[in-house]
Amino acid sequence: QVQLVESAGGLVQAGGSLRLSCAASGRILSIKSMGWYRQAPGKQRELVITIINDGSTNYRDSVKGRFTISRDNAKNTVYLQMTSLKPEDTAVYYCSALISSTRRDIELRYWGQGTQVTVSS
């Protein structure tokens, strides 16, 4: 069994910063990628930012230059540093990871429980 546990989000004013973390635990053989998605009310879940095990990253255009992702492989933890936050960043943020749990050639996507980030104007 694999679990992804996210840190608490919060309420922040526009222009402010917030840092989220997500730790993977359980039966883990390898982690191919870890990242963050978000879902605003009435909208579909969307990719925010991901980091692959070779260190490469994939950003949503709207967060480039404002959000940074980093990963501590020893702790199976990923961090999302959000700066210059905007009201449109308000959403439930979900940690997600592609993890091999039973066989290295089989990867499954796991999700965290989600954490609310609210940016006030």
PDB file of C-alpha atoms in Angstrom:
ATOM      1  CA  GLN A   1       0.000   0.000   0.000  1.00  0.00           C
ATOM      2  CA  VAL A   2       1.236   3.446  -0.910  1.00  0.00           C
ATOM      3  CA  GLN A   3       0.196   6.687   0.710  1.00  0.00           C
ATOM      4  CA  LEU A   4       0.800  10.297  -0.222  1.00  0.00           C
ATOM      5  CA  VAL A   5       0.466  12.707   2.670  1.00  0.00           C
ATOM      6  CA  GLU A   6       0.328  16.423   1.969  1.00  0.00           C
ATOM      7  CA  SER A   7       1.037  19.286   4.283  1.00  0.00           C
ATOM      8  CA  ALA A   8      -1.706  21.728   5.078  1.00  0.00           C
ATOM      9  CA  GLY A   9      -2.461  24.513   2.663  1.00  0.00           C
ATOM     10  CA  GLY A  10      -3.801  27.786   3.860  1.00  0.00           C
ATOM     11  CA  LEU A  11      -5.106  31.252   3.262  1.00  0.00           C
ATOM     12  CA  VAL A  12      -2.704  33.827   1.878  1.00  0.00           C
ATOM     13  CA  GLN A  13      -3.026  37.285   0.426  1.00  0.00           C
ATOM     14  CA  ALA A  14      -2.339  37.961  -3.209  1.00  0.00           C
ATOM     15  CA  GLY A  15       1.369  38.375  -3.765  1.00  0.00           C
ATOM     16  CA  GLY A  16       2.182  36.109  -0.867  1.00  0.00           C
ATOM     17  CA  SER A  17       3.959  32.775  -0.695  1.00  0.00           C
ATOM     18  CA  LEU A  18       3.135  29.308   0.477  1.00  0.00           C
ATOM     19  CA  ARG A  19       5.021  26.030   0.601  1.00  0.00           C
ATOM     20  CA  LEU A  20       3.463  22.607   0.317  1.00  0.00           C
ATOM     21  CA  SER A  21       5.057  19.248   0.848  1.00  0.00           C
ATOM     22  CA  CYS A  22       4.049  15.723  -0.013  1.00  0.00           C
ATOM     23  CA  ALA A  23       5.609  12.571   1.377  1.00  0.00           C
ATOM     24  CA  ALA A  24       5.177   9.129  -0.150  1.00  0.00           C
ATOM     25  CA  SER A  25       5.288   6.102   2.106  1.00  0.00           C
ATOM     26  CA  GLY A  26       4.539   2.416   2.055  1.00  0.00           C
ATOM     27  CA  ARG A  27       5.682  -0.292  -0.293  1.00  0.00           C
ATOM     28  CA  ILE A  28       7.758   1.680  -2.815  1.00  0.00           C
ATOM     29  CA  LEU A  29      10.238   0.183  -5.254  1.00  0.00           C
ATOM     30  CA  SER A  30      10.744   3.336  -7.273  1.00  0.00           C
ATOM     31  CA  ILE A  31       9.128   6.683  -7.964  1.00  0.00           C
ATOM     32  CA  LYS A  32       9.107   7.837 -11.559  1.00  0.00           C
ATOM     33  CA  SER A  33       7.598  11.236 -11.011  1.00  0.00           C
ATOM     34  CA  MET A  34       5.956  13.377  -8.364  1.00  0.00           C
ATOM     35  CA  GLY A  35       3.994  16.521  -8.764  1.00  0.00           C
ATOM     36  CA  TRP A  36       0.970  18.642  -8.108  1.00  0.00           C
ATOM     37  CA  TYR A  37      -2.417  19.055  -9.674  1.00  0.00           C
ATOM     38  CA  ARG A  38      -5.158  21.431  -8.664  1.00  0.00           C
ATOM     39  CA  GLN A  39      -8.887  21.719  -8.988  1.00  0.00           C
ATOM     40  CA  ALA A  40     -10.843  24.923  -8.613  1.00  0.00           C
ATOM     41  CA  PRO A  41     -14.605  24.903  -7.969  1.00  0.00           C
ATOM     42  CA  GLY A  42     -16.515  24.036 -11.119  1.00  0.00           C
ATOM     43  CA  LYS A  43     -13.365  23.267 -13.062  1.00  0.00           C
ATOM     44  CA  GLN A  44     -11.499  20.145 -14.067  1.00  0.00           C
ATOM     45  CA  ARG A  45      -8.398  19.004 -12.284  1.00  0.00           C
ATOM     46  CA  GLU A  46      -5.313  20.383 -14.015  1.00  0.00           C
ATOM     47  CA  LEU A  47      -1.617  19.759 -13.954  1.00  0.00           C
ATOM     48  CA  VAL A  48       0.369  22.386 -12.098  1.00  0.00           C
ATOM     49  CA  ILE A  49       3.911  21.111 -12.001  1.00  0.00           C
ATOM     50  CA  THR A  50       5.754  17.798 -11.957  1.00  0.00           C
ATOM     51  CA  ILE A  51       9.297  16.569 -11.539  1.00  0.00           C
ATOM     52  CA  ILE A  52      10.600  13.360 -13.057  1.00  0.00           C
ATOM     53  CA  ASN A  53      13.283  11.204 -11.467  1.00  0.00           C
ATOM     54  CA  ASP A  54      15.883  12.537 -13.901  1.00  0.00           C
ATOM     55  CA  GLY A  55      15.258  15.984 -12.473  1.00  0.00           C
ATOM     56  CA  SER A  56      13.370  17.393 -15.428  1.00  0.00           C
ATOM     57  CA  THR A  57      10.252  19.422 -14.710  1.00  0.00           C
ATOM     58  CA  ASN A  58       7.015  20.189 -16.448  1.00  0.00           C
ATOM     59  CA  TYR A  59       5.212  23.425 -15.622  1.00  0.00           C
ATOM     60  CA  ARG A  60       1.868  24.855 -16.389  1.00  0.00           C
ATOM     61  CA  ASP A  61       2.439  28.117 -18.279  1.00  0.00           C
ATOM     62  CA  SER A  62       0.498  30.180 -15.764  1.00  0.00           C
ATOM     63  CA  VAL A  63       2.810  29.217 -12.902  1.00  0.00           C
ATOM     64  CA  LYS A  64       6.170  29.513 -14.643  1.00  0.00           C
ATOM     65  CA  GLY A  65       8.428  31.878 -12.800  1.00  0.00           C
ATOM     66  CA  ARG A  66       6.233  31.752  -9.696  1.00  0.00           C
ATOM     67  CA  PHE A  67       6.100  28.092  -8.635  1.00  0.00           C
ATOM     68  CA  THR A  68       9.082  25.861  -8.031  1.00  0.00           C
ATOM     69  CA  ILE A  69       9.160  22.142  -7.416  1.00  0.00           C
ATOM     70  CA  SER A  70      11.912  20.234  -5.682  1.00  0.00           C
ATOM     71  CA  ARG A  71      12.317  16.674  -4.547  1.00  0.00           C
ATOM     72  CA  ASP A  72      14.155  14.903  -1.756  1.00  0.00           C
ATOM     73  CA  ASN A  73      14.626  11.382  -3.085  1.00  0.00           C
ATOM     74  CA  ALA A  74      15.936  10.065   0.212  1.00  0.00           C
ATOM     75  CA  LYS A  75      12.697  11.097   1.912  1.00  0.00           C
ATOM     76  CA  ASN A  76      10.383  10.350  -1.038  1.00  0.00           C
ATOM     77  CA  THR A  77       9.151  13.889  -0.592  1.00  0.00           C
ATOM     78  CA  VAL A  78       8.319  16.638  -3.037  1.00  0.00           C
ATOM     79  CA  TYR A  79       7.991  20.324  -2.247  1.00  0.00           C
ATOM     80  CA  LEU A  80       6.013  23.030  -4.003  1.00  0.00           C
ATOM     81  CA  GLN A  81       7.153  26.575  -3.374  1.00  0.00           C
ATOM     82  CA  MET A  82       4.527  29.034  -4.534  1.00  0.00           C
ATOM     83  CA  THR A  83       5.322  32.728  -4.768  1.00  0.00           C
ATOM     84  CA  SER A  84       3.531  35.776  -6.149  1.00  0.00           C
ATOM     85  CA  LEU A  85       0.269  33.981  -5.564  1.00  0.00           C
ATOM     86  CA  LYS A  86      -2.824  35.180  -7.380  1.00  0.00           C
ATOM     87  CA  PRO A  87      -6.523  34.719  -6.591  1.00  0.00           C
ATOM     88  CA  GLU A  88      -6.774  32.460  -9.629  1.00  0.00           C
ATOM     89  CA  ASP A  89      -4.380  30.056  -7.916  1.00  0.00           C
ATOM     90  CA  THR A  90      -7.127  29.279  -5.421  1.00  0.00           C
ATOM     91  CA  ALA A  91      -7.921  25.578  -5.600  1.00  0.00           C
ATOM     92  CA  VAL A  92      -7.575  22.241  -3.903  1.00  0.00           C
ATOM     93  CA  TYR A  93      -4.039  21.080  -4.578  1.00  0.00           C
ATOM     94  CA  TYR A  94      -3.419  17.364  -4.985  1.00  0.00           C
ATOM     95  CA  CYS A  95      -0.108  15.608  -4.797  1.00  0.00           C
ATOM     96  CA  SER A  96       0.323  12.838  -7.335  1.00  0.00           C
ATOM     97  CA  ALA A  97       3.040  10.327  -8.038  1.00  0.00           C
ATOM     98  CA  LEU A  98       3.840   7.518 -10.458  1.00  0.00           C
ATOM     99  CA  ILE A  99       5.123   4.715  -8.278  1.00  0.00           C
ATOM    100  CA  SER A 100       6.249   1.153  -8.803  1.00  0.00           C
ATOM    101  CA  SER A 101       5.074  -0.788  -5.800  1.00  0.00           C
ATOM    102  CA  THR A 102       5.150  -4.498  -6.614  1.00  0.00           C
ATOM    103  CA  ARG A 103       7.084  -4.666  -9.873  1.00  0.00           C
ATOM    104  CA  ARG A 104       9.498  -2.142 -11.320  1.00  0.00           C
ATOM    105  CA  ASP A 105       7.904  -2.415 -14.764  1.00  0.00           C
ATOM    106  CA  ILE A 106       4.450  -1.525 -13.475  1.00  0.00           C
ATOM    107  CA  GLU A 107       3.729   2.053 -12.404  1.00  0.00           C
ATOM    108  CA  LEU A 108       0.514   3.231 -10.871  1.00  0.00           C
ATOM    109  CA  ARG A 109      -0.630   6.760 -10.192  1.00  0.00           C
ATOM    110  CA  TYR A 110      -1.352   7.606  -6.599  1.00  0.00           C
ATOM    111  CA  TRP A 111      -3.065  10.681  -5.195  1.00  0.00           C
ATOM    112  CA  GLY A 112      -2.957  12.589  -1.961  1.00  0.00           C
ATOM    113  CA  GLN A 113      -6.074  13.678  -0.143  1.00  0.00           C
ATOM    114  CA  GLY A 114      -5.868  17.259  -1.363  1.00  0.00           C
ATOM    115  CA  THR A 115      -5.232  20.479   0.488  1.00  0.00           C
ATOM    116  CA  GLN A 116      -6.992  23.805   0.107  1.00  0.00           C
ATOM    117  CA  VAL A 117      -5.055  26.847  -0.994  1.00  0.00           C
ATOM    118  CA  THR A 118      -6.974  30.108  -0.948  1.00  0.00           C
ATOM    119  CA  VAL A 119      -5.535  33.368  -2.220  1.00  0.00           C
ATOM    120  CA  SER A 120      -7.428  36.486  -1.254  1.00  0.00           C
ATOM    121  CA  SER A 121      -7.359  39.637  -3.347  1.00  0.00           C
TER     122      SER A 121
END
